[in-house]
Coordinates of C-alpha atoms and ligand atoms in Angstrom, one line a residue:
M1 CA -0.1 -0.1 -0.1
S2 CA 1.1 3.5 -0.6
Q3 CA 1.4 5.8 2.2
P4 CA -0.7 9.1 1.3
S5 CA 1.2 12.1 2.3
S6 CA -2.0 14.2 2.4
T7 CA -2.7 14.6 6.4
S8 CA -5.0 17.5 6.6
P9 CA -7.4 16.8 9.6
L10 CA -10.1 16.1 7.2
A11 CA -8.3 13.6 5.3
R12 CA -7.7 11.8 8.6
L13 CA -11.2 11.9 9.4
L14 CA -12.1 10.4 6.0
A15 CA -9.3 7.7 6.7
D16 CA -10.6 6.8 10.5
F17 CA -14.2 7.0 9.5
D18 CA -16.3 4.4 11.3
A19 CA -19.1 3.5 9.0
P20 CA -20.7 1.0 11.1
S21 CA -21.1 3.0 14.3
L22 CA -21.9 6.1 12.3
G23 CA -24.7 4.3 10.3
A24 CA -26.1 3.3 13.4
E25 CA -26.1 6.7 14.8
L26 CA -27.5 8.0 11.5
Y27 CA -30.4 5.1 11.5
R28 CA -31.1 5.9 15.1
F29 CA -32.3 9.4 14.4
V30 CA -34.3 8.3 11.5
E31 CA -36.1 5.8 14.0
A32 CA -36.4 8.6 16.1
A33 CA -38.0 10.9 13.8
Y34 CA -40.2 8.7 11.7
P35 CA -43.2 8.5 13.8
I36 CA -43.5 12.2 14.0
C37 CA -46.3 14.1 12.2
R38 CA -44.4 16.7 10.3
S39 CA -45.8 19.5 8.0
I40 CA -44.7 22.9 6.5
T41 CA -45.6 24.2 10.2
G42 CA -46.4 23.0 13.4
D43 CA -45.2 21.2 16.5
G44 CA -43.9 18.0 14.5
V45 CA -41.4 20.5 12.6
R46 CA -40.2 21.5 16.3
Q47 CA -40.1 18.2 17.7
T48 CA -37.8 17.0 14.6
L49 CA -35.7 20.3 15.1
A50 CA -35.3 18.8 18.8
L51 CA -34.2 15.6 17.8
L52 CA -31.5 17.3 15.4
D53 CA -30.3 19.8 18.1
A54 CA -29.2 16.8 20.1
I55 CA -27.0 15.8 17.2
V56 CA -25.6 19.4 16.4
P57 CA -26.9 22.7 18.2
L58 CA -29.2 24.7 16.3
E59 CA -30.4 28.4 16.1
V60 CA -34.6 27.4 15.9
H61 CA -36.3 30.5 13.9
E62 CA -40.1 31.3 14.0
V63 CA -41.7 33.3 11.4
A64 CA -45.3 34.2 12.3
S65 CA -48.2 33.5 9.9
G66 CA -48.8 36.1 7.7
T67 CA -45.3 37.1 7.2
Q68 CA -44.7 37.9 3.4
V69 CA -41.7 36.0 1.9
F70 CA -41.0 37.3 -1.4
D71 CA -44.2 36.2 -3.5
W72 CA -45.7 33.9 -0.7
T73 CA -47.0 34.6 2.6
V74 CA -46.5 32.0 5.5
P75 CA -49.7 30.3 6.1
E76 CA -51.6 29.6 9.5
E77 CA -49.9 26.9 11.6
W78 CA -51.2 23.2 11.2
N79 CA -51.3 20.8 14.2
V80 CA -53.1 17.6 14.5
R81 CA -54.6 15.6 17.3
Q82 CA -56.6 12.9 15.7
A83 CA -58.2 12.1 12.6
W84 CA -60.4 8.8 11.0
I85 CA -63.1 7.5 9.2
Q86 CA -65.7 5.5 10.9
T87 CA -67.2 2.8 8.4
P88 CA -71.0 1.8 8.5
G89 CA -69.8 -1.3 10.0
G90 CA -68.4 1.0 12.9
E91 CA -64.6 0.1 12.3
R92 CA -62.1 2.7 12.2
I93 CA -60.3 3.1 9.1
A94 CA -57.5 5.6 7.8
D95 CA -56.6 6.6 11.3
V96 CA -53.7 8.7 11.4
Q97 CA -52.7 7.4 14.6
Q98 CA -52.1 4.2 12.9
H99 CA -50.0 6.1 10.0
N100 CA -49.3 9.7 9.4
L101 CA -49.7 9.5 5.7
H102 CA -53.6 8.8 6.1
L103 CA -54.5 12.3 6.7
L104 CA -54.3 14.6 3.8
N105 CA -51.6 16.9 5.1
Y106 CA -52.8 20.2 5.9
S107 CA -56.6 19.0 6.2
Q108 CA -58.8 21.4 7.7
P109 CA -60.8 20.2 10.7
V110 CA -64.2 18.5 10.0
H111 CA -66.7 16.4 12.1
R112 CA -69.5 14.8 9.8
R113 CA -71.9 11.8 8.8
M114 CA -72.0 11.2 5.2
S115 CA -72.7 8.7 2.3
L116 CA -70.0 6.9 0.5
E117 CA -70.7 9.1 -2.4
E118 CA -70.2 12.4 -0.3
L119 CA -66.8 10.9 1.2
R120 CA -65.4 9.6 -2.2
P121 CA -63.5 12.7 -3.4
H122 CA -62.1 13.1 -0.4
L123 CA -60.3 10.0 -0.6
F124 CA -57.0 9.4 -2.5
S125 CA -55.4 6.2 -3.4
L126 CA -52.8 4.6 -5.6
P127 CA -54.2 2.2 -8.2
E128 CA -51.2 1.3 -9.6
Q129 CA -49.7 0.3 -6.2
P130 CA -53.1 -0.7 -4.5
Q131 CA -51.3 -1.8 -1.2
R132 CA -49.7 1.3 -0.7
I133 CA -50.6 4.5 1.2
P134 CA -49.7 7.4 -0.9
Y135 CA -48.4 10.9 0.6
R136 CA -50.7 13.9 -0.3
T137 CA -50.6 17.5 0.8
S138 CA -52.7 20.7 0.4
Y139 CA -50.9 23.7 1.7
F140 CA -52.5 26.6 0.2
K141 CA -56.3 25.1 -0.6
R142 CA -58.5 24.5 2.0
Q143 CA -59.6 21.3 2.1
W144 CA -59.7 17.8 3.7
G145 CA -59.1 14.0 2.8
F146 CA -57.6 11.1 3.6
C147 CA -55.2 8.4 1.9
L148 CA -55.6 4.9 2.0
P149 CA -54.6 1.6 0.0
H150 CA -56.7 1.3 -3.1
E151 CA -57.7 -2.2 -2.3
Q152 CA -59.0 -1.0 1.1
L153 CA -60.9 2.2 -0.7
Q154 CA -62.5 -0.3 -3.3
S155 CA -63.7 -2.5 -0.6
L156 CA -65.6 0.3 0.9
T157 CA -69.6 -0.6 1.2
E158 CA -72.5 1.9 0.9
G159 CA -73.8 3.3 4.0
E160 CA -73.1 6.2 6.4
Y161 CA -69.6 7.3 7.2
E162 CA -68.6 9.3 10.3
V163 CA -65.6 11.5 9.4
F164 CA -63.4 13.5 12.4
I165 CA -60.6 15.4 11.5
D166 CA -59.4 17.0 14.6
T167 CA -56.7 19.7 13.4
T168 CA -56.0 23.2 14.1
L169 CA -55.1 26.0 11.4
E170 CA -54.3 29.2 13.5
A171 CA -51.9 32.1 13.7
G172 CA -48.7 30.5 14.5
A173 CA -45.4 30.2 12.9
L174 CA -43.1 28.6 10.1
T175 CA -40.2 26.9 12.1
Y176 CA -36.6 26.1 10.8
G177 CA -33.3 25.6 12.4
E178 CA -29.8 26.4 11.3
H179 CA -26.2 25.5 12.4
W180 CA -23.6 27.6 11.9
L181 CA -19.8 27.0 12.1
A182 CA -17.4 29.6 11.5
G183 CA -14.8 29.2 9.5
Q184 CA -11.7 31.3 8.5
S185 CA -13.5 32.8 5.8
E186 CA -17.2 34.1 6.0
Q187 CA -17.9 32.5 2.3
T188 CA -20.0 29.9 3.2
V189 CA -21.0 26.1 2.1
H190 CA -24.7 25.9 2.7
L191 CA -26.1 22.5 3.2
S192 CA -29.9 22.1 3.3
A193 CA -32.3 19.3 4.0
H194 CA -36.2 19.7 4.0
V195 CA -37.9 18.9 7.2
C196 CA -41.8 18.8 6.4
H197 CA -42.5 15.1 5.5
P198 CA -44.2 13.0 8.0
S199 CA -43.2 9.4 8.2
L200 CA -41.2 9.3 4.8
A201 CA -37.6 7.8 5.8
N202 CA -35.6 8.2 2.8
D203 CA -37.4 11.3 1.1
N204 CA -37.0 13.5 4.2
L205 CA -35.2 11.8 7.2
S206 CA -32.0 10.5 5.5
G207 CA -31.2 13.7 4.4
L208 CA -31.3 15.4 7.7
A209 CA -29.6 13.0 9.4
V210 CA -26.6 13.2 6.8
V211 CA -26.6 16.9 7.0
A212 CA -26.7 16.8 10.8
F213 CA -23.8 14.4 11.1
V214 CA -21.6 16.5 8.7
G215 CA -22.4 19.4 11.0
R216 CA -21.5 17.5 13.8
L217 CA -18.1 16.1 12.8
L218 CA -17.0 19.4 11.0
R219 CA -17.8 21.4 14.3
R220 CA -15.6 18.7 16.3
L221 CA -13.0 18.8 13.8
S222 CA -12.8 22.8 14.0
R223 CA -12.9 22.6 17.8
D224 CA -10.0 20.1 17.9
H225 CA -7.9 21.5 14.9
G226 CA -8.9 24.7 14.3
P227 CA -11.4 26.6 11.9
L228 CA -11.9 25.0 8.4
R229 CA -11.3 27.7 5.5
Y230 CA -15.5 28.0 4.5
S231 CA -17.7 28.7 6.9
Y232 CA -20.7 26.3 7.1
R233 CA -24.5 26.2 7.6
C234 CA -26.7 23.6 7.9
L235 CA -30.4 24.4 7.3
F236 CA -33.1 22.3 8.2
A237 CA -36.6 24.1 6.9
P238 CA -39.5 22.8 5.4
G239 CA -39.5 22.2 1.7
T240 CA -40.2 25.1 -0.8
L241 CA -41.8 27.8 1.8
G242 CA -38.8 26.9 4.2
A243 CA -36.0 27.7 1.6
I244 CA -37.9 31.0 0.3
T245 CA -38.6 32.2 4.1
W246 CA -34.8 31.7 4.8
L247 CA -33.7 33.6 1.3
A248 CA -36.0 36.4 2.0
R249 CA -34.7 36.8 5.6
N250 CA -31.2 36.3 4.6
Q251 CA -30.2 37.8 1.4
E252 CA -26.9 39.3 2.4
A253 CA -26.0 35.8 4.0
A254 CA -26.9 34.1 0.8
G255 CA -24.6 36.5 -1.2
R256 CA -21.7 34.9 1.0
I257 CA -22.7 31.2 -0.1
R258 CA -20.1 29.8 -2.2
H259 CA -21.1 26.3 -2.6
G260 CA -23.9 24.2 -1.3
L261 CA -25.8 21.0 -1.6
V262 CA -29.3 20.1 -1.2
A263 CA -29.7 16.6 0.6
A264 CA -32.3 13.9 0.3
N265 CA -32.8 10.4 -0.5
L266 CA -29.6 9.2 1.0
G267 CA -30.7 6.2 2.7
D268 CA -31.5 3.7 -0.1
G269 CA -29.5 1.4 -1.8
G270 CA -29.3 3.2 -5.3
S271 CA -26.2 4.5 -6.5
F272 CA -25.3 8.2 -6.5
H273 CA -26.8 10.9 -8.5
F274 CA -25.8 14.4 -8.7
K275 CA -28.0 17.1 -10.1
R276 CA -25.8 20.1 -11.0
S277 CA -26.2 23.7 -10.1
R278 CA -27.8 26.2 -12.5
R279 CA -24.3 27.3 -13.2
G280 CA -23.3 23.9 -14.4
D281 CA -19.3 24.2 -14.2
S282 CA -19.1 25.9 -10.5
Q283 CA -16.3 24.7 -8.5
L284 CA -18.9 22.8 -6.4
D285 CA -20.4 21.2 -9.6
Q286 CA -16.8 19.9 -10.4
A287 CA -15.9 19.0 -6.7
V288 CA -18.6 16.7 -6.7
E289 CA -18.4 15.1 -10.1
R290 CA -14.7 14.6 -9.2
V291 CA -15.5 13.0 -5.8
L292 CA -18.3 10.8 -7.9
I293 CA -15.6 9.8 -10.6
D294 CA -13.0 9.2 -8.1
S295 CA -15.1 6.8 -6.1
G296 CA -14.9 4.4 -9.1
E297 CA -18.6 3.4 -8.5
P298 CA -21.7 3.8 -10.8
H299 CA -23.1 7.1 -10.6
A300 CA -25.0 9.3 -12.7
V301 CA -24.8 13.1 -13.4
E302 CA -27.7 15.4 -14.5
D303 CA -27.9 19.1 -15.5
F304 CA -30.0 21.4 -13.4
L305 CA -34.0 21.5 -14.3
P306 CA -35.7 24.0 -12.2
F307 CA -38.0 21.2 -10.6
G308 CA -37.1 18.8 -7.6
Y309 CA -36.1 20.0 -4.5
D310 CA -34.9 23.7 -2.8
E311 CA -32.1 23.8 -5.4
R312 CA -35.5 25.4 -7.3
Q313 CA -35.2 28.2 -4.9
Y314 CA -31.4 28.9 -4.5
C315 CA -30.9 28.7 -8.4
S316 CA -33.6 30.9 -9.1
P317 CA -32.0 34.0 -11.3
G318 CA -32.4 36.5 -8.4
F319 CA -29.6 34.3 -6.4
D320 CA -28.1 31.7 -9.0
L321 CA -26.3 30.0 -6.3
A322 CA -23.4 27.1 -6.7
I323 CA -25.9 24.8 -5.1
G324 CA -26.7 21.3 -6.5
S325 CA -28.4 18.2 -5.0
L326 CA -26.5 15.1 -4.3
T327 CA -28.9 12.1 -3.6
R328 CA -28.9 8.4 -4.0
T329 CA -31.8 7.3 -6.3
P330 CA -33.6 10.9 -7.3
W331 CA -37.1 11.7 -6.2
G332 CA -39.8 10.3 -8.1
R333 CA -37.5 7.2 -9.3
Y334 CA -38.3 4.8 -6.7
P335 CA -41.3 2.7 -6.4
E336 CA -41.4 3.6 -2.5
Y337 CA -41.4 7.2 -3.2
H338 CA -44.1 9.2 -1.6
T339 CA -45.5 6.1 -0.1
D340 CA -45.8 4.3 3.1
A341 CA -43.1 2.0 1.6
D342 CA -40.7 4.9 2.2
N343 CA -40.0 3.5 5.3
L344 CA -37.3 2.1 7.9
D345 CA -36.9 -1.1 5.8
L346 CA -35.9 1.2 2.9
V347 CA -33.1 3.2 4.5
R348 CA -30.2 1.3 5.9
P349 CA -27.8 2.2 8.3
E350 CA -24.8 1.2 5.6
H351 CA -26.3 3.5 2.9
L352 CA -26.5 6.4 5.5
A353 CA -23.0 5.9 6.4
A354 CA -21.7 5.8 2.7
S355 CA -23.5 9.1 1.9
L356 CA -22.3 10.6 4.9
H357 CA -18.6 9.5 3.8
R358 CA -19.4 11.0 0.0
Y359 CA -20.5 14.3 1.6
L360 CA -17.5 14.8 4.0
Q361 CA -15.5 13.6 0.6
V362 CA -17.1 16.6 -1.2
I363 CA -16.4 18.9 1.5
Q364 CA -12.8 17.9 1.6
V365 CA -12.3 18.7 -1.8
L366 CA -13.9 22.0 -1.5
E367 CA -11.5 22.8 1.5
E368 CA -8.4 21.5 -0.4
N369 CA -9.0 22.6 -3.7
R370 CA -6.7 25.7 -4.7
C371 CA -3.9 27.2 -6.7
Y372 CA -0.3 26.7 -6.2
R373 CA 2.6 27.9 -7.8
N374 CA 5.6 26.0 -8.9
L375 CA 8.8 27.8 -7.4
N376 CA 11.0 26.5 -10.1
P377 CA 9.1 27.0 -13.3
H378 CA 12.1 27.0 -15.6
C379 CA 12.3 23.6 -16.8
E380 CA 11.9 20.8 -15.0
P381 CA 13.4 20.8 -11.2
Q382 CA 15.8 17.8 -10.3
L383 CA 13.4 15.5 -8.3
G384 CA 16.0 12.5 -7.6
R385 CA 18.3 15.3 -5.6
R386 CA 15.5 16.0 -3.7
G387 CA 14.6 12.6 -2.6
L388 CA 11.5 12.2 -4.6
Y389 CA 12.8 9.4 -6.5
N390 CA 13.7 7.5 -3.5
L391 CA 9.8 8.1 -2.5
I392 CA 8.8 7.1 -5.9
G393 CA 10.6 3.7 -5.8
G394 CA 9.2 2.9 -2.4
R395 CA 5.5 3.0 -3.9
D396 CA 3.5 0.6 -5.8
D397 CA 2.0 3.4 -7.4
G398 CA 5.3 4.7 -8.4
R399 CA 4.7 5.9 -12.2
E400 CA 1.5 7.4 -11.6
H401 CA 2.9 9.4 -8.6
Q402 CA 5.7 10.4 -10.7
L403 CA 3.3 11.7 -13.2
A404 CA 1.4 13.4 -10.6
L405 CA 4.5 15.2 -9.5
L406 CA 5.0 16.6 -13.0
W407 CA 1.4 17.6 -13.7
V408 CA 1.3 19.4 -10.1
L409 CA 4.5 21.0 -11.2
N410 CA 3.4 21.7 -14.9
L411 CA 0.0 23.1 -14.1
S412 CA 0.7 25.3 -10.8
D413 CA 1.4 28.5 -12.8
G414 CA -1.2 30.3 -10.2
D415 CA -4.0 29.8 -12.9
H416 CA -4.8 26.3 -12.4
S417 CA -6.6 24.8 -9.2
L418 CA -6.2 21.1 -8.1
L419 CA -9.2 20.4 -9.8
D420 CA -8.2 21.7 -13.2
I421 CA -5.2 19.4 -12.6
C422 CA -7.2 16.5 -12.2
R423 CA -9.5 17.3 -15.4
R424 CA -6.6 17.9 -17.5
S425 CA -4.6 15.2 -16.2
G426 CA -7.1 12.1 -15.3
L427 CA -5.6 11.9 -11.8
S428 CA -7.8 11.5 -9.0
F429 CA -8.0 14.4 -6.4
H430 CA -5.9 12.1 -3.9
Q431 CA -3.1 11.4 -6.0
V432 CA -2.8 15.3 -6.8
L433 CA -3.2 16.0 -3.0
D434 CA -0.2 13.5 -2.5
A435 CA 1.9 15.1 -5.2
V436 CA 1.2 18.5 -3.6
A437 CA 2.1 17.1 -0.2
D438 CA 5.4 15.8 -1.4
L439 CA 6.2 19.1 -3.5
R440 CA 5.5 21.3 -0.5
Q441 CA 7.8 19.2 1.5
V442 CA 10.7 20.3 -0.8
D443 CA 9.7 23.6 -1.2
L444 CA 9.0 23.4 -5.0
L445 CA 5.4 24.5 -4.6
V446 CA 3.7 27.4 -2.5
P447 CA -0.3 27.8 -2.3
L448 CA -1.2 30.9 -3.7
E449 CA -2.5 33.2 -0.9
T450 CA -5.5 34.2 -2.4
D451 CA -8.6 35.6 -0.7
I452 CA -11.5 33.2 -1.3
S453 CA -13.9 35.5 -1.1
V454 CA -12.7 37.3 -4.5
E455 CA -12.0 33.9 -6.5
T456 CA -14.2 33.5 -9.2
D457 CA -15.7 30.3 -10.8
P458 CA -14.7 29.6 -14.4
Ligands
ZN501 ZN1 -40.9 14.7 -0.9

């Protein structure tokens, strides 16, 4: 085995990554948060933020109902006590206490007796997956309803039904939480996950878990080894409206976001999928693609489109932030998506841990990518005299390491970043980092002292 010479604290964190124990911790959060009835407002969000706060400390914000946020208004706060249907035979079905997905999210209160014909327009099912409970919401149109398996819906008989939905829609607040880790620069890496889905494990809880643990590990790293280069924000906010609310209230801070990722669908067994930022070729886009290529595992990369999660807001033209979305199987492309089958069986600890590892690898690339200057730019320096040939001799990747040394020397003219060198040479980020470490040791290379706040993306 070759001895990697890159020993930054982040590199060591990744090398010592204890996947089984971290996977168990990530999964424990998913298990604990799964039964909570979340929505875009209400106590379910607050309870979930309290669980996240136990992983990484959060500042929780309450934004009053009625607050204008760009083109939107924070709605009345929704909370649920109970909801069920009683059949003519006296059986309770679609009970929200049995499964949160049974209730159309944001249903207004109702307590009435009615015929099956009257009830039917309020019942939602998935004919193509007749045993699954679908997930449905109605945030901005006042209505009520229940979601149930199509099989069950079809078995309902004529007669009088009692419908009881004990919910409240009252002036309250939209709640979100953020963790902030100050770095050497105020330029920020913004990680965001939606916190609004009830009892959906992969589409929601997996993203929250991964972002929270990235926050926790970076916080420890920073405490033990000093601040990272970038500042980091972990944002846990309701989908769409939460991101819009955050952006409306934090326009200056948004201007300091340099890179970002929207996290979701990170606990299933699918391969990684990167949806590029609207810019498409920002340093963030290059970093994620580099990590995926270097992993040697199957993966997919897709261009931005204005559909999906909160990248829709971050990449709206008024912001146009370098924020992409790194997931496993993307939303809508697995059969369990937005049904009760997106549960604790679909999400596995080992997949959560591997996702956390990928996110940290992206962060390592962002932290370590920079431009260097070759201090001996007139013809090749004599590497043997500096002991670098001996080093090569002892490595099983000797030839590639030699090539990496020469590529780094050649392209370190102050204009090419390490990611540029990877792209040009086909070498992995780690091969390039190892070469940088060796060349710095013999004073052939110095980092360009640029202020990252004024660096521009290509
Ligand atoms: Zn969703």
